[in-house]
């Protein structure tokens, strides 16, 4: 019986059957990927370069943008290459690498969103202690904990998944390597149940993070509704709504991906749902965070105008 070491490659799900549709999918994915790179890249550059944005909230937003860049860069480039060249294969090492980095970045992002809810809670419910509770050292520690949690989660799941014997073919019915679909190739029922147990523990941890976020926002909304100033309430809601929208998008797409009823399971629905939770949030997060944030908009405009000025100056020098 062949084991996982005898498998040299996996076959990913083809996005389309005809060449025209494959090329259409390539250009669509390329557009989404470039939009995500541009949006998250602008936010990262603006936060790093503008000293007015050197605050805990924007420090965590910088980390979120970096995680989104990594997350979408883990799945889309290979999907685009397969769509462009009409192929389906991914090497065994490439699949393991994709699983590791996707789990690492996705888990770290969820942990970071939990930390960001704590930041919003302190900013609104305990504003006088904000500078003490969220100084530079505390922010760096919490961000490192979020990244470290994602790293530990990814190591455990990736090592356990790819230590199993895989003997039920090599077709992964997804456009990227995803653990539930790889587990379907497992030879041993006990190995399958062991990894399923890991997944259950992960889901419980995610529910714990979600409960913390929910508790934070209950306290935040109670504090906001007690504010006497309408302007203060408006400012508080403007600070919280982008984060709440990102959390809602993240949790709802993950819920659809992993907790949907078995009656709704189908290859086409799995493809759509996986696209929603792996591609849509990294592409939309920059838009959500910048939509109601004038400080961030001004910083991005400043970066873009500086870039435009520098490029014009370079062209003038070249023509001279």
mmCIF file with all atom_site columns, C-alpha atoms in Angstrom, residues 10-169:
data_model
loop_
_atom_site.group_PDB
_atom_site.id
_atom_site.type_symbol
_atom_site.label_atom_id
_atom_site.label_alt_id
_atom_site.label_comp_id
_atom_site.label_asym_id
_atom_site.label_entity_id
_atom_site.label_seq_id
_atom_site.pdbx_PDB_ins_code
_atom_site.Cartn_x
_atom_site.Cartn_y
_atom_site.Cartn_z
_atom_site.occupancy
_atom_site.B_iso_or_equiv
_atom_site.pdbx_formal_charge
_atom_site.auth_seq_id
_atom_site.auth_comp_id
_atom_site.auth_asym_id
_atom_site.auth_atom_id
_atom_site.pdbx_PDB_model_num
ATOM 1   C CA . UNK A 1 10  ? -1.261  16.316 -5.975  1.00 0.00 ? 10  UNK A CA 1
ATOM 2   C CA . UNK A 1 11  ? -3.874  17.355 -8.518  1.00 0.00 ? 11  UNK A CA 1
ATOM 3   C CA . UNK A 1 12  ? -5.828  20.492 -7.634  1.00 0.00 ? 12  UNK A CA 1
ATOM 4   C CA . UNK A 1 13  ? -9.364  21.203 -8.768  1.00 0.00 ? 13  UNK A CA 1
ATOM 5   C CA . UNK A 1 14  ? -9.574  22.762 -12.228 1.00 0.00 ? 14  UNK A CA 1
ATOM 6   C CA . UNK A 1 15  ? -11.405 26.082 -12.161 1.00 0.00 ? 15  UNK A CA 1
ATOM 7   C CA . UNK A 1 16  ? -12.895 25.515 -15.631 1.00 0.00 ? 16  UNK A CA 1
ATOM 8   C CA . UNK A 1 17  ? -13.071 22.901 -18.369 1.00 0.00 ? 17  UNK A CA 1
ATOM 9   C CA . UNK A 1 18  ? -12.618 25.099 -21.440 1.00 0.00 ? 18  UNK A CA 1
ATOM 10  C CA . UNK A 1 19  ? -9.532  27.130 -22.352 1.00 0.00 ? 19  UNK A CA 1
ATOM 11  C CA . UNK A 1 20  ? -11.511 30.364 -22.676 1.00 0.00 ? 20  UNK A CA 1
ATOM 12  C CA . UNK A 1 21  ? -12.942 30.050 -19.173 1.00 0.00 ? 21  UNK A CA 1
ATOM 13  C CA . UNK A 1 22  ? -9.513  29.168 -17.773 1.00 0.00 ? 22  UNK A CA 1
ATOM 14  C CA . UNK A 1 23  ? -8.069  32.378 -19.205 1.00 0.00 ? 23  UNK A CA 1
ATOM 15  C CA . UNK A 1 24  ? -11.074 34.339 -17.920 1.00 0.00 ? 24  UNK A CA 1
ATOM 16  C CA . UNK A 1 25  ? -10.457 32.942 -14.434 1.00 0.00 ? 25  UNK A CA 1
ATOM 17  C CA . UNK A 1 26  ? -6.763  33.836 -14.716 1.00 0.00 ? 26  UNK A CA 1
ATOM 18  C CA . UNK A 1 27  ? -7.493  37.500 -15.496 1.00 0.00 ? 27  UNK A CA 1
ATOM 19  C CA . UNK A 1 28  ? -10.152 37.651 -12.777 1.00 0.00 ? 28  UNK A CA 1
ATOM 20  C CA . UNK A 1 29  ? -7.791  36.215 -10.160 1.00 0.00 ? 29  UNK A CA 1
ATOM 21  C CA . UNK A 1 30  ? -4.980  38.464 -11.347 1.00 0.00 ? 30  UNK A CA 1
ATOM 22  C CA . UNK A 1 31  ? -7.186  41.539 -10.930 1.00 0.00 ? 31  UNK A CA 1
ATOM 23  C CA . UNK A 1 32  ? -8.198  40.494 -7.403  1.00 0.00 ? 32  UNK A CA 1
ATOM 24  C CA . UNK A 1 33  ? -4.600  39.689 -6.485  1.00 0.00 ? 33  UNK A CA 1
ATOM 25  C CA . UNK A 1 34  ? -3.255  43.014 -7.736  1.00 0.00 ? 34  UNK A CA 1
ATOM 26  C CA . UNK A 1 35  ? -6.046  44.898 -5.929  1.00 0.00 ? 35  UNK A CA 1
ATOM 27  C CA . UNK A 1 36  ? -5.171  43.094 -2.683  1.00 0.00 ? 36  UNK A CA 1
ATOM 28  C CA . UNK A 1 37  ? -1.455  43.790 -3.145  1.00 0.00 ? 37  UNK A CA 1
ATOM 29  C CA . UNK A 1 38  ? -2.122  47.457 -3.865  1.00 0.00 ? 38  UNK A CA 1
ATOM 30  C CA . UNK A 1 39  ? -4.572  47.984 -0.995  1.00 0.00 ? 39  UNK A CA 1
ATOM 31  C CA . UNK A 1 40  ? -2.577  46.171 1.673   1.00 0.00 ? 40  UNK A CA 1
ATOM 32  C CA . UNK A 1 41  ? 0.695   47.549 0.352   1.00 0.00 ? 41  UNK A CA 1
ATOM 33  C CA . UNK A 1 42  ? -0.578  51.131 0.546   1.00 0.00 ? 42  UNK A CA 1
ATOM 34  C CA . UNK A 1 43  ? -1.852  50.636 4.093   1.00 0.00 ? 43  UNK A CA 1
ATOM 35  C CA . UNK A 1 44  ? 1.454   49.075 5.196   1.00 0.00 ? 44  UNK A CA 1
ATOM 36  C CA . UNK A 1 45  ? 3.495   51.868 3.614   1.00 0.00 ? 45  UNK A CA 1
ATOM 37  C CA . UNK A 1 46  ? 1.244   54.626 4.956   1.00 0.00 ? 46  UNK A CA 1
ATOM 38  C CA . UNK A 1 47  ? 1.343   53.299 8.527   1.00 0.00 ? 47  UNK A CA 1
ATOM 39  C CA . UNK A 1 48  ? 5.097   52.730 8.420   1.00 0.00 ? 48  UNK A CA 1
ATOM 40  C CA . UNK A 1 49  ? 5.941   56.140 6.922   1.00 0.00 ? 49  UNK A CA 1
ATOM 41  C CA . UNK A 1 50  ? 3.446   58.514 8.576   1.00 0.00 ? 50  UNK A CA 1
ATOM 42  C CA . UNK A 1 51  ? 4.417   59.287 12.185  1.00 0.00 ? 51  UNK A CA 1
ATOM 43  C CA . UNK A 1 52  ? 0.818   60.328 12.946  1.00 0.00 ? 52  UNK A CA 1
ATOM 44  C CA . UNK A 1 53  ? -0.204  56.687 12.483  1.00 0.00 ? 53  UNK A CA 1
ATOM 45  C CA . UNK A 1 54  ? 2.349   55.319 14.935  1.00 0.00 ? 54  UNK A CA 1
ATOM 46  C CA . UNK A 1 55  ? -0.321  54.315 17.443  1.00 0.00 ? 55  UNK A CA 1
ATOM 47  C CA . UNK A 1 56  ? -1.392  50.868 18.747  1.00 0.00 ? 56  UNK A CA 1
ATOM 48  C CA . UNK A 1 57  ? -4.460  50.718 16.500  1.00 0.00 ? 57  UNK A CA 1
ATOM 49  C CA . UNK A 1 58  ? -2.446  51.348 13.330  1.00 0.00 ? 58  UNK A CA 1
ATOM 50  C CA . UNK A 1 59  ? 0.388   49.104 14.495  1.00 0.00 ? 59  UNK A CA 1
ATOM 51  C CA . UNK A 1 60  ? -2.066  46.206 14.654  1.00 0.00 ? 60  UNK A CA 1
ATOM 52  C CA . UNK A 1 61  ? -3.562  47.292 11.317  1.00 0.00 ? 61  UNK A CA 1
ATOM 53  C CA . UNK A 1 62  ? -0.067  47.128 9.782   1.00 0.00 ? 62  UNK A CA 1
ATOM 54  C CA . UNK A 1 63  ? 0.280   43.561 11.043  1.00 0.00 ? 63  UNK A CA 1
ATOM 55  C CA . UNK A 1 64  ? -3.151  42.695 9.639   1.00 0.00 ? 64  UNK A CA 1
ATOM 56  C CA . UNK A 1 65  ? -2.203  44.092 6.217   1.00 0.00 ? 65  UNK A CA 1
ATOM 57  C CA . UNK A 1 66  ? 1.013   42.034 6.202   1.00 0.00 ? 66  UNK A CA 1
ATOM 58  C CA . UNK A 1 67  ? -0.917  38.885 7.136   1.00 0.00 ? 67  UNK A CA 1
ATOM 59  C CA . UNK A 1 68  ? -3.452  39.552 4.368   1.00 0.00 ? 68  UNK A CA 1
ATOM 60  C CA . UNK A 1 69  ? -0.636  40.002 1.850   1.00 0.00 ? 69  UNK A CA 1
ATOM 61  C CA . UNK A 1 70  ? 0.878   36.694 2.867   1.00 0.00 ? 70  UNK A CA 1
ATOM 62  C CA . UNK A 1 71  ? -2.431  34.847 3.013   1.00 0.00 ? 71  UNK A CA 1
ATOM 63  C CA . UNK A 1 72  ? -3.588  35.759 -0.491  1.00 0.00 ? 72  UNK A CA 1
ATOM 64  C CA . UNK A 1 73  ? -0.065  35.221 -1.870  1.00 0.00 ? 73  UNK A CA 1
ATOM 65  C CA . UNK A 1 74  ? -0.136  31.645 -0.560  1.00 0.00 ? 74  UNK A CA 1
ATOM 66  C CA . UNK A 1 75  ? -3.161  30.519 -2.577  1.00 0.00 ? 75  UNK A CA 1
ATOM 67  C CA . UNK A 1 76  ? -3.713  32.716 -5.632  1.00 0.00 ? 76  UNK A CA 1
ATOM 68  C CA . UNK A 1 77  ? -0.359  32.608 -7.510  1.00 0.00 ? 77  UNK A CA 1
ATOM 69  C CA . UNK A 1 78  ? -0.507  28.813 -7.925  1.00 0.00 ? 78  UNK A CA 1
ATOM 70  C CA . UNK A 1 79  ? -4.194  28.959 -8.893  1.00 0.00 ? 79  UNK A CA 1
ATOM 71  C CA . UNK A 1 80  ? -3.397  31.655 -11.459 1.00 0.00 ? 80  UNK A CA 1
ATOM 72  C CA . UNK A 1 81  ? -0.483  29.651 -12.869 1.00 0.00 ? 81  UNK A CA 1
ATOM 73  C CA . UNK A 1 82  ? -2.652  26.543 -13.231 1.00 0.00 ? 82  UNK A CA 1
ATOM 74  C CA . UNK A 1 83  ? -5.422  28.542 -14.919 1.00 0.00 ? 83  UNK A CA 1
ATOM 75  C CA . UNK A 1 84  ? -2.953  30.226 -17.293 1.00 0.00 ? 84  UNK A CA 1
ATOM 76  C CA . UNK A 1 85  ? -1.119  27.066 -18.332 1.00 0.00 ? 85  UNK A CA 1
ATOM 77  C CA . UNK A 1 86  ? -4.102  24.714 -18.124 1.00 0.00 ? 86  UNK A CA 1
ATOM 78  C CA . UNK A 1 87  ? -2.457  22.505 -15.485 1.00 0.00 ? 87  UNK A CA 1
ATOM 79  C CA . UNK A 1 88  ? -3.613  21.061 -12.151 1.00 0.00 ? 88  UNK A CA 1
ATOM 80  C CA . UNK A 1 89  ? -0.502  19.656 -10.493 1.00 0.00 ? 89  UNK A CA 1
ATOM 81  C CA . UNK A 1 90  ? 1.265   20.844 -7.353  1.00 0.00 ? 90  UNK A CA 1
ATOM 82  C CA . UNK A 1 91  ? 4.278   19.068 -5.872  1.00 0.00 ? 91  UNK A CA 1
ATOM 83  C CA . UNK A 1 92  ? 4.066   17.236 -2.551  1.00 0.00 ? 92  UNK A CA 1
ATOM 84  C CA . UNK A 1 93  ? 6.468   19.723 -0.966  1.00 0.00 ? 93  UNK A CA 1
ATOM 85  C CA . UNK A 1 94  ? 4.592   22.625 -2.547  1.00 0.00 ? 94  UNK A CA 1
ATOM 86  C CA . UNK A 1 95  ? 1.296   21.362 -1.144  1.00 0.00 ? 95  UNK A CA 1
ATOM 87  C CA . UNK A 1 96  ? 2.753   20.948 2.352   1.00 0.00 ? 96  UNK A CA 1
ATOM 88  C CA . UNK A 1 97  ? 4.266   24.429 2.154   1.00 0.00 ? 97  UNK A CA 1
ATOM 89  C CA . UNK A 1 98  ? 0.958   25.907 1.026   1.00 0.00 ? 98  UNK A CA 1
ATOM 90  C CA . UNK A 1 99  ? -0.925  24.229 3.881   1.00 0.00 ? 99  UNK A CA 1
ATOM 91  C CA . UNK A 1 100 ? 1.636   25.404 6.433   1.00 0.00 ? 100 UNK A CA 1
ATOM 92  C CA . UNK A 1 101 ? 1.719   29.057 5.387   1.00 0.00 ? 101 UNK A CA 1
ATOM 93  C CA . UNK A 1 102 ? -2.038  29.288 4.867   1.00 0.00 ? 102 UNK A CA 1
ATOM 94  C CA . UNK A 1 103 ? -2.746  27.894 8.343   1.00 0.00 ? 103 UNK A CA 1
ATOM 95  C CA . UNK A 1 104 ? -0.003  30.027 9.875   1.00 0.00 ? 104 UNK A CA 1
ATOM 96  C CA . UNK A 1 105 ? -1.244  33.289 8.376   1.00 0.00 ? 105 UNK A CA 1
ATOM 97  C CA . UNK A 1 106 ? -4.958  32.561 8.800   1.00 0.00 ? 106 UNK A CA 1
ATOM 98  C CA . UNK A 1 107 ? -4.569  31.537 12.459  1.00 0.00 ? 107 UNK A CA 1
ATOM 99  C CA . UNK A 1 108 ? -2.337  34.527 13.192  1.00 0.00 ? 108 UNK A CA 1
ATOM 100 C CA . UNK A 1 109 ? -4.910  36.826 11.574  1.00 0.00 ? 109 UNK A CA 1
ATOM 101 C CA . UNK A 1 110 ? -7.725  35.514 13.744  1.00 0.00 ? 110 UNK A CA 1
ATOM 102 C CA . UNK A 1 111 ? -5.551  35.900 16.845  1.00 0.00 ? 111 UNK A CA 1
ATOM 103 C CA . UNK A 1 112 ? -4.677  39.431 15.774  1.00 0.00 ? 112 UNK A CA 1
ATOM 104 C CA . UNK A 1 113 ? -8.335  40.332 15.276  1.00 0.00 ? 113 UNK A CA 1
ATOM 105 C CA . UNK A 1 114 ? -8.903  39.195 18.862  1.00 0.00 ? 114 UNK A CA 1
ATOM 106 C CA . UNK A 1 115 ? -6.065  41.443 20.040  1.00 0.00 ? 115 UNK A CA 1
ATOM 107 C CA . UNK A 1 116 ? -7.507  44.339 18.032  1.00 0.00 ? 116 UNK A CA 1
ATOM 108 C CA . UNK A 1 117 ? -10.847 43.943 19.824  1.00 0.00 ? 117 UNK A CA 1
ATOM 109 C CA . UNK A 1 118 ? -8.967  44.313 23.111  1.00 0.00 ? 118 UNK A CA 1
ATOM 110 C CA . UNK A 1 119 ? -7.332  47.471 21.747  1.00 0.00 ? 119 UNK A CA 1
ATOM 111 C CA . UNK A 1 120 ? -10.740 48.938 20.892  1.00 0.00 ? 120 UNK A CA 1
ATOM 112 C CA . UNK A 1 121 ? -12.093 47.930 24.317  1.00 0.00 ? 121 UNK A CA 1
ATOM 113 C CA . UNK A 1 122 ? -9.285  49.730 26.171  1.00 0.00 ? 122 UNK A CA 1
ATOM 114 C CA . UNK A 1 123 ? -9.496  52.795 23.891  1.00 0.00 ? 123 UNK A CA 1
ATOM 115 C CA . UNK A 1 124 ? -13.218 53.307 24.534  1.00 0.00 ? 124 UNK A CA 1
ATOM 116 C CA . UNK A 1 125 ? -13.898 51.798 27.963  1.00 0.00 ? 125 UNK A CA 1
ATOM 117 C CA . UNK A 1 126 ? -10.621 52.730 29.692  1.00 0.00 ? 126 UNK A CA 1
ATOM 118 C CA . UNK A 1 127 ? -9.224  55.697 27.730  1.00 0.00 ? 127 UNK A CA 1
ATOM 119 C CA . UNK A 1 128 ? -7.215  57.083 30.672  1.00 0.00 ? 128 UNK A CA 1
ATOM 120 C CA . UNK A 1 129 ? -5.275  53.803 30.947  1.00 0.00 ? 129 UNK A CA 1
ATOM 121 C CA . UNK A 1 130 ? -4.784  53.373 27.201  1.00 0.00 ? 130 UNK A CA 1
ATOM 122 C CA . UNK A 1 131 ? -1.184  54.609 27.110  1.00 0.00 ? 131 UNK A CA 1
ATOM 123 C CA . UNK A 1 132 ? -0.236  52.442 30.105  1.00 0.00 ? 132 UNK A CA 1
ATOM 124 C CA . UNK A 1 133 ? -1.947  49.192 29.101  1.00 0.00 ? 133 UNK A CA 1
ATOM 125 C CA . UNK A 1 134 ? -0.993  49.459 25.432  1.00 0.00 ? 134 UNK A CA 1
ATOM 126 C CA . UNK A 1 135 ? 2.527   50.862 25.424  1.00 0.00 ? 135 UNK A CA 1
ATOM 127 C CA . UNK A 1 136 ? 5.067   49.850 22.768  1.00 0.00 ? 136 UNK A CA 1
ATOM 128 C CA . UNK A 1 137 ? 6.226   46.777 24.668  1.00 0.00 ? 137 UNK A CA 1
ATOM 129 C CA . UNK A 1 138 ? 2.685   45.509 25.281  1.00 0.00 ? 138 UNK A CA 1
ATOM 130 C CA . UNK A 1 139 ? 1.724   45.996 21.626  1.00 0.00 ? 139 UNK A CA 1
ATOM 131 C CA . UNK A 1 140 ? 4.837   44.190 20.392  1.00 0.00 ? 140 UNK A CA 1
ATOM 132 C CA . UNK A 1 141 ? 4.203   41.324 22.842  1.00 0.00 ? 141 UNK A CA 1
ATOM 133 C CA . UNK A 1 142 ? 0.575   40.890 21.760  1.00 0.00 ? 142 UNK A CA 1
ATOM 134 C CA . UNK A 1 143 ? 1.461   41.011 18.073  1.00 0.00 ? 143 UNK A CA 1
ATOM 135 C CA . UNK A 1 144 ? 4.245   38.459 18.614  1.00 0.00 ? 144 UNK A CA 1
ATOM 136 C CA . UNK A 1 145 ? 1.802   36.239 20.523  1.00 0.00 ? 145 UNK A CA 1
ATOM 137 C CA . UNK A 1 146 ? -0.639  36.372 17.598  1.00 0.00 ? 146 UNK A CA 1
ATOM 138 C CA . UNK A 1 147 ? 2.076   35.411 15.096  1.00 0.00 ? 147 UNK A CA 1
ATOM 139 C CA . UNK A 1 148 ? 3.417   32.742 17.462  1.00 0.00 ? 148 UNK A CA 1
ATOM 140 C CA . UNK A 1 149 ? -0.028  31.216 17.953  1.00 0.00 ? 149 UNK A CA 1
ATOM 141 C CA . UNK A 1 150 ? -0.439  30.950 14.198  1.00 0.00 ? 150 UNK A CA 1
ATOM 142 C CA . UNK A 1 151 ? 3.002   29.365 13.846  1.00 0.00 ? 151 UNK A CA 1
ATOM 143 C CA . UNK A 1 152 ? 2.306   26.731 16.519  1.00 0.00 ? 152 UNK A CA 1
ATOM 144 C CA . UNK A 1 153 ? -1.095  25.921 15.046  1.00 0.00 ? 153 UNK A CA 1
ATOM 145 C CA . UNK A 1 154 ? 0.362   25.530 11.552  1.00 0.00 ? 154 UNK A CA 1
ATOM 146 C CA . UNK A 1 155 ? 3.249   23.307 12.693  1.00 0.00 ? 155 UNK A CA 1
ATOM 147 C CA . UNK A 1 156 ? 0.963   20.936 14.599  1.00 0.00 ? 156 UNK A CA 1
ATOM 148 C CA . UNK A 1 157 ? -1.635  20.555 11.837  1.00 0.00 ? 157 UNK A CA 1
ATOM 149 C CA . UNK A 1 158 ? 0.810   20.364 8.930   1.00 0.00 ? 158 UNK A CA 1
ATOM 150 C CA . UNK A 1 159 ? 3.042   17.805 10.643  1.00 0.00 ? 159 UNK A CA 1
ATOM 151 C CA . UNK A 1 160 ? 0.080   15.653 11.649  1.00 0.00 ? 160 UNK A CA 1
ATOM 152 C CA . UNK A 1 161 ? -1.592  15.821 8.231   1.00 0.00 ? 161 UNK A CA 1
ATOM 153 C CA . UNK A 1 162 ? 1.474   14.981 6.144   1.00 0.00 ? 162 UNK A CA 1
ATOM 154 C CA . UNK A 1 163 ? 2.687   12.239 8.488   1.00 0.00 ? 163 UNK A CA 1
ATOM 155 C CA . UNK A 1 164 ? -0.354  10.200 7.511   1.00 0.00 ? 164 UNK A CA 1
ATOM 156 C CA . UNK A 1 165 ? -0.359  7.511  4.852   1.00 0.00 ? 165 UNK A CA 1
ATOM 157 C CA . UNK A 1 166 ? -2.243  8.741  1.764   1.00 0.00 ? 166 UNK A CA 1
ATOM 158 C CA . UNK A 1 167 ? -3.411  6.020  -0.597  1.00 0.00 ? 167 UNK A CA 1
ATOM 159 C CA . UNK A 1 168 ? -6.774  7.116  -2.020  1.00 0.00 ? 168 UNK A CA 1
ATOM 160 C CA . UNK A 1 169 ? -5.470  8.836  -5.122  1.00 0.00 ? 169 UNK A CA 1
#
